[in-house]
mmCIF file of C-alpha atoms in Angstrom:
data_model
loop_
_atom_site.group_PDB
_atom_site.id
_atom_site.type_symbol
_atom_site.label_atom_id
_atom_site.label_comp_id
_atom_site.label_asym_id
_atom_site.label_seq_id
_atom_site.Cartn_x
_atom_site.Cartn_y
_atom_site.Cartn_z
ATOM 1 C CA UNK C 1 0.001 -0.064 0.010
ATOM 2 C CA UNK C 2 2.875 2.467 -1.225
ATOM 3 C CA UNK C 3 2.212 4.832 -3.390
ATOM 4 C CA UNK C 4 4.110 7.786 -4.610
ATOM 5 C CA UNK C 5 4.655 9.356 -8.241
ATOM 6 C CA UNK C 6 7.746 11.251 -9.344
ATOM 7 C CA UNK C 7 8.254 14.251 -11.297
ATOM 8 C CA UNK C 8 11.036 14.457 -14.319
ATOM 9 C CA UNK C 9 14.318 15.915 -12.670
ATOM 10 C CA UNK C 10 13.206 15.401 -8.853
ATOM 11 C CA UNK C 11 14.918 13.889 -6.137
ATOM 12 C CA UNK C 12 13.156 12.086 -3.732
ATOM 13 C CA UNK C 13 14.567 10.990 -0.288
ATOM 14 C CA UNK C 14 13.573 7.806 1.213
ATOM 15 C CA UNK C 15 13.773 7.760 5.380
ATOM 16 C CA UNK C 16 13.197 4.968 7.847
ATOM 17 C CA UNK C 17 14.491 2.853 10.239
ATOM 18 C CA UNK C 18 15.972 -0.702 9.003
ATOM 19 C CA UNK C 19 12.997 -2.758 7.218
ATOM 20 C CA UNK C 20 10.923 -0.056 7.073
ATOM 21 C CA UNK C 21 10.715 -0.866 3.057
ATOM 22 C CA UNK C 22 13.344 1.517 1.595
ATOM 23 C CA UNK C 23 15.564 -1.077 -0.043
ATOM 24 C CA UNK C 24 12.328 -2.683 -1.328
ATOM 25 C CA UNK C 25 11.506 0.014 -2.986
ATOM 26 C CA UNK C 26 14.621 0.851 -4.352
ATOM 27 C CA UNK C 27 14.943 -3.057 -5.674
ATOM 28 C CA UNK C 28 11.095 -2.660 -7.319
ATOM 29 C CA UNK C 29 11.897 0.149 -9.335
ATOM 30 C CA UNK C 30 15.634 -1.315 -10.403
ATOM 31 C CA UNK C 31 13.040 -4.683 -11.302
ATOM 32 C CA UNK C 32 15.324 -6.640 -9.090
ATOM 33 C CA UNK C 33 12.053 -7.615 -7.416
ATOM 34 C CA UNK C 34 8.651 -7.690 -9.450
ATOM 35 C CA UNK C 35 5.792 -6.634 -7.227
ATOM 36 C CA UNK C 36 3.145 -9.532 -6.189
ATOM 37 C CA UNK C 37 0.421 -6.586 -6.739
ATOM 38 C CA UNK C 38 -0.111 -2.966 -7.607
ATOM 39 C CA UNK C 39 2.604 -1.740 -10.262
ATOM 40 C CA UNK C 40 5.600 0.569 -11.288
ATOM 41 C CA UNK C 41 6.081 2.050 -14.054
ATOM 42 C CA UNK C 42 8.636 4.397 -15.599
ATOM 43 C CA UNK C 43 7.171 7.025 -18.203
ATOM 44 C CA UNK C 44 4.081 5.039 -17.829
ATOM 45 C CA UNK C 45 5.888 2.428 -18.625
ATOM 46 C CA UNK C 46 5.850 -1.278 -16.351
ATOM 47 C CA UNK C 47 9.629 -2.409 -16.435
ATOM 48 C CA UNK C 48 8.239 -5.875 -16.680
ATOM 49 C CA UNK C 49 7.357 -4.707 -20.266
ATOM 50 C CA UNK C 50 10.709 -4.114 -21.605
ATOM 51 C CA UNK C 51 13.996 -6.244 -21.922
ATOM 52 C CA UNK C 52 16.163 -5.841 -18.683
ATOM 53 C CA UNK C 53 19.003 -4.025 -21.395
ATOM 54 C CA UNK C 54 16.222 -1.657 -22.237
ATOM 55 C CA UNK C 55 15.595 -0.785 -18.707
ATOM 56 C CA UNK C 56 19.036 -0.515 -17.733
ATOM 57 C CA UNK C 57 20.027 2.145 -20.307
ATOM 58 C CA UNK C 58 17.352 4.488 -18.418
ATOM 59 C CA UNK C 59 17.712 3.850 -15.229
ATOM 60 C CA UNK C 60 21.393 3.517 -12.807
ATOM 61 C CA UNK C 61 21.845 2.046 -9.727
ATOM 62 C CA UNK C 62 24.669 2.311 -7.159
ATOM 63 C CA UNK C 63 24.311 0.300 -4.320
ATOM 64 C CA UNK C 64 27.115 -0.099 -1.076
ATOM 65 C CA UNK C 65 27.961 -3.335 -2.466
ATOM 66 C CA UNK C 66 29.803 -3.068 -5.576
ATOM 67 C CA UNK C 67 31.299 -5.195 -8.077
ATOM 68 C CA UNK C 68 34.224 -5.097 -9.282
ATOM 69 C CA UNK C 69 35.533 -7.740 -11.871
ATOM 70 C CA UNK C 70 39.157 -9.265 -12.429
ATOM 71 C CA UNK C 71 39.897 -7.463 -15.173
ATOM 72 C CA UNK C 72 40.723 -3.784 -16.938
ATOM 73 C CA UNK C 73 40.100 -0.566 -15.638
ATOM 74 C CA UNK C 74 38.506 -0.170 -18.703
ATOM 75 C CA UNK C 75 36.704 -3.266 -19.127
ATOM 76 C CA UNK C 76 35.238 -2.576 -15.298
ATOM 77 C CA UNK C 77 34.085 1.089 -15.821
ATOM 78 C CA UNK C 78 32.322 0.102 -19.212
ATOM 79 C CA UNK C 79 30.955 -3.179 -18.459
ATOM 80 C CA UNK C 80 32.413 -4.919 -20.874
ATOM 81 C CA UNK C 81 30.742 -3.174 -23.680
ATOM 82 C CA UNK C 82 33.318 -2.218 -26.749
ATOM 83 C CA UNK C 83 31.352 0.704 -27.803
ATOM 84 C CA UNK C 84 32.376 2.719 -24.996
ATOM 85 C CA UNK C 85 35.373 5.451 -25.809
ATOM 86 C CA UNK C 86 38.326 5.861 -23.611
ATOM 87 C CA UNK C 87 37.707 9.570 -23.914
ATOM 88 C CA UNK C 88 34.463 9.249 -22.234
ATOM 89 C CA UNK C 89 35.807 6.492 -19.967
ATOM 90 C CA UNK C 90 38.381 9.676 -18.901
ATOM 91 C CA UNK C 91 35.907 12.373 -18.981
ATOM 92 C CA UNK C 92 33.788 10.285 -16.164
ATOM 93 C CA UNK C 93 36.865 9.545 -14.087
ATOM 94 C CA UNK C 94 37.318 12.894 -13.574
ATOM 95 C CA UNK C 95 34.010 13.733 -13.053
ATOM 96 C CA UNK C 96 33.315 11.751 -10.148
ATOM 97 C CA UNK C 97 37.053 12.726 -8.719
ATOM 98 C CA UNK C 98 38.775 9.265 -9.574
ATOM 99 C CA UNK C 99 41.604 11.433 -11.757
ATOM 100 C CA UNK C 100 44.003 10.954 -9.054
ATOM 101 C CA UNK C 101 43.545 7.244 -8.115
ATOM 102 C CA UNK C 102 44.284 7.006 -11.998
ATOM 103 C CA UNK C 103 47.141 8.850 -12.044
ATOM 104 C CA UNK C 104 49.076 6.249 -10.033
ATOM 105 C CA UNK C 105 47.820 2.936 -11.813
ATOM 106 C CA UNK C 106 50.709 1.139 -13.078
ATOM 107 C CA UNK C 107 49.011 0.830 -16.762
ATOM 108 C CA UNK C 108 46.183 3.449 -17.049
ATOM 109 C CA UNK C 109 42.931 2.177 -18.540
ATOM 110 C CA UNK C 110 44.868 -1.673 -18.786
ATOM 111 C CA UNK C 111 45.807 -1.634 -15.111
ATOM 112 C CA UNK C 112 43.701 -5.269 -14.033
ATOM 113 C CA UNK C 113 41.925 -4.767 -11.300
ATOM 114 C CA UNK C 114 41.637 -7.742 -8.457
ATOM 115 C CA UNK C 115 38.151 -7.602 -6.481
ATOM 116 C CA UNK C 116 39.634 -8.286 -2.801
ATOM 117 C CA UNK C 117 42.692 -5.984 -2.968
ATOM 118 C CA UNK C 118 43.059 -3.110 -6.136
ATOM 119 C CA UNK C 119 40.322 -0.757 -4.603
ATOM 120 C CA UNK C 120 39.208 0.137 -1.261
ATOM 121 C CA UNK C 121 35.461 0.898 -0.278
ATOM 122 C CA UNK C 122 35.412 4.293 -1.690
ATOM 123 C CA UNK C 123 36.993 3.904 -4.407
ATOM 124 C CA UNK C 124 34.494 1.267 -5.349
ATOM 125 C CA UNK C 125 31.764 3.511 -5.168
ATOM 126 C CA UNK C 126 33.620 5.798 -7.101
ATOM 127 C CA UNK C 127 33.797 3.155 -9.713
ATOM 128 C CA UNK C 128 30.092 2.600 -9.617
ATOM 129 C CA UNK C 129 29.664 6.478 -10.235
ATOM 130 C CA UNK C 130 31.898 6.087 -13.236
ATOM 131 C CA UNK C 131 29.801 3.506 -14.645
ATOM 132 C CA UNK C 132 26.280 5.090 -14.183
ATOM 133 C CA UNK C 133 28.459 8.420 -15.806
ATOM 134 C CA UNK C 134 29.063 6.152 -19.015
ATOM 135 C CA UNK C 135 25.519 4.887 -18.744
ATOM 136 C CA UNK C 136 24.182 8.581 -18.415
ATOM 137 C CA UNK C 137 20.747 7.250 -17.616
ATOM 138 C CA UNK C 138 17.761 9.697 -16.791
ATOM 139 C CA UNK C 139 16.680 7.911 -13.078
ATOM 140 C CA UNK C 140 19.162 7.056 -10.878
ATOM 141 C CA UNK C 141 18.574 4.881 -7.987
ATOM 142 C CA UNK C 142 21.329 5.125 -4.674
ATOM 143 C CA UNK C 143 20.964 3.205 -1.359
ATOM 144 C CA UNK C 144 23.176 5.550 0.370
ATOM 145 C CA UNK C 145 26.918 4.477 -0.556
ATOM 146 C CA UNK C 146 28.840 6.781 2.097
ATOM 147 C CA UNK C 147 27.379 5.658 4.426
ATOM 148 C CA UNK C 148 30.447 3.322 5.827
ATOM 149 C CA UNK C 149 33.193 5.416 4.659
ATOM 150 C CA UNK C 150 35.278 8.224 6.328
ATOM 151 C CA UNK C 151 34.524 11.626 6.245
ATOM 152 C CA UNK C 152 37.214 12.169 3.345
ATOM 153 C CA UNK C 153 35.924 9.636 1.203
ATOM 154 C CA UNK C 154 32.758 10.593 1.985
ATOM 155 C CA UNK C 155 32.924 14.043 0.919
ATOM 156 C CA UNK C 156 34.384 12.354 -2.278
ATOM 157 C CA UNK C 157 30.707 10.311 -2.887
ATOM 158 C CA UNK C 158 29.064 13.812 -1.862
ATOM 159 C CA UNK C 159 30.625 15.488 -4.503
ATOM 160 C CA UNK C 160 30.307 12.906 -6.913
ATOM 161 C CA UNK C 161 26.598 12.337 -6.231
ATOM 162 C CA UNK C 162 26.301 16.088 -6.970
ATOM 163 C CA UNK C 163 27.954 15.808 -10.333
ATOM 164 C CA UNK C 164 25.485 13.161 -11.244
ATOM 165 C CA UNK C 165 22.521 14.905 -10.283
ATOM 166 C CA UNK C 166 23.287 18.739 -12.240
ATOM 167 C CA UNK C 167 21.918 19.361 -14.989
ATOM 168 C CA UNK C 168 23.097 18.216 -18.304
ATOM 169 C CA UNK C 169 22.578 17.852 -21.650
ATOM 170 C CA UNK C 170 18.750 17.456 -21.047
ATOM 171 C CA UNK C 171 18.720 20.778 -19.798
ATOM 172 C CA UNK C 172 17.177 19.307 -16.377
ATOM 173 C CA UNK C 173 19.273 17.408 -13.659
ATOM 174 C CA UNK C 174 18.316 13.714 -13.400
ATOM 175 C CA UNK C 175 15.385 11.883 -11.392
ATOM 176 C CA UNK C 176 16.988 10.314 -8.380
ATOM 177 C CA UNK C 177 15.901 8.115 -5.443
ATOM 178 C CA UNK C 178 17.948 8.220 -2.851
ATOM 179 C CA UNK C 179 17.934 6.154 0.620
ATOM 180 C CA UNK C 180 18.952 8.313 2.784
ATOM 181 C CA UNK C 181 20.713 7.225 6.664
ATOM 182 C CA UNK C 182 22.293 10.640 7.195
ATOM 183 C CA UNK C 183 20.602 13.900 7.389
ATOM 184 C CA UNK C 184 22.671 15.650 5.547
ATOM 185 C CA UNK C 185 22.454 13.439 2.151
ATOM 186 C CA UNK C 186 18.659 14.888 2.325
ATOM 187 C CA UNK C 187 19.859 18.649 1.569
ATOM 188 C CA UNK C 188 19.569 17.771 -2.343
ATOM 189 C CA UNK C 189 16.350 15.683 -1.926
ATOM 190 C CA UNK C 190 13.090 17.732 -3.361
ATOM 191 C CA UNK C 191 10.711 15.578 -1.494
ATOM 192 C CA UNK C 192 10.774 13.428 1.229
ATOM 193 C CA UNK C 193 8.857 10.129 2.105
ATOM 194 C CA UNK C 194 9.531 8.742 5.513
ATOM 195 C CA UNK C 195 8.854 5.070 5.810
ATOM 196 C CA UNK C 196 7.786 2.475 8.702
ATOM 197 C CA UNK C 197 6.717 -1.106 8.217
ATOM 198 C CA UNK C 198 6.319 -1.296 5.082
ATOM 199 C CA UNK C 199 4.084 2.126 4.954
ATOM 200 C CA UNK C 200 4.232 6.172 4.191
ATOM 201 C CA UNK C 201 4.227 7.689 7.396
ATOM 202 C CA UNK C 202 5.303 11.276 6.334
ATOM 203 C CA UNK C 203 5.502 13.029 2.702
ATOM 204 C CA UNK C 204 6.145 16.408 1.219
ATOM 205 C CA UNK C 205 8.616 18.513 0.570
ATOM 206 C CA UNK C 206 11.821 18.547 2.563
ATOM 207 C CA UNK C 207 11.971 22.156 3.095
ATOM 208 C CA UNK C 208 8.489 21.912 4.167
ATOM 209 C CA UNK C 209 8.674 18.717 6.503
ATOM 210 C CA UNK C 210 12.042 20.353 7.718
ATOM 211 C CA UNK C 211 10.742 23.338 9.256
ATOM 212 C CA UNK C 212 7.317 21.618 10.728
ATOM 213 C CA UNK C 213 8.631 21.317 14.337
ATOM 214 C CA UNK C 214 6.295 18.399 14.880
ATOM 215 C CA UNK C 215 7.093 16.713 11.668
ATOM 216 C CA UNK C 216 9.014 13.367 11.824
ATOM 217 C CA UNK C 217 11.648 14.746 9.627
ATOM 218 C CA UNK C 218 12.251 17.609 12.044
ATOM 219 C CA UNK C 219 12.598 15.817 14.630
#
């Protein structure tokens, strides 16, 4: 019994305790789960009515757990898509703030990554952001990627999030659903949904809720 709509270019913040349903909503949007009742639509189309490849061209997802392949940096960021040019990869690396890391690689884009030892948690997160930049989707779902990082790395991730959400060639910022474990993350949200036991217990414009003393967000 959760129902909401999100406008193009709007950023929605999802808040709630563990088990409230935040990640379930994210997985339903990304079609990691299919709904047993009700419907999810993107531009009026159900994700079940298109191929996963078509869906993933429109939707990018960043979670706390990043899959790193035993492959070159090039293949890791373009996810084995040979149509992605090296120049585009370098632009994306610069956009997320990975340039200093890249300059120290022994073989540049040909440097082979090993999942267990090549990257710190923060670098892996920034690698995930690089993939989304190259994907250039209109809709992004983020499960608070900076929640387990040290303050310096967290600042890098926050910078990458801002770069990803800012207006691009479309003239409007990307639409986003962000699961927030920290109030700082909500500063970029236009609207907020607060979940509890799988239900929406509060929703509205972030600024309005933040300045309403008896709202859950304000408290």
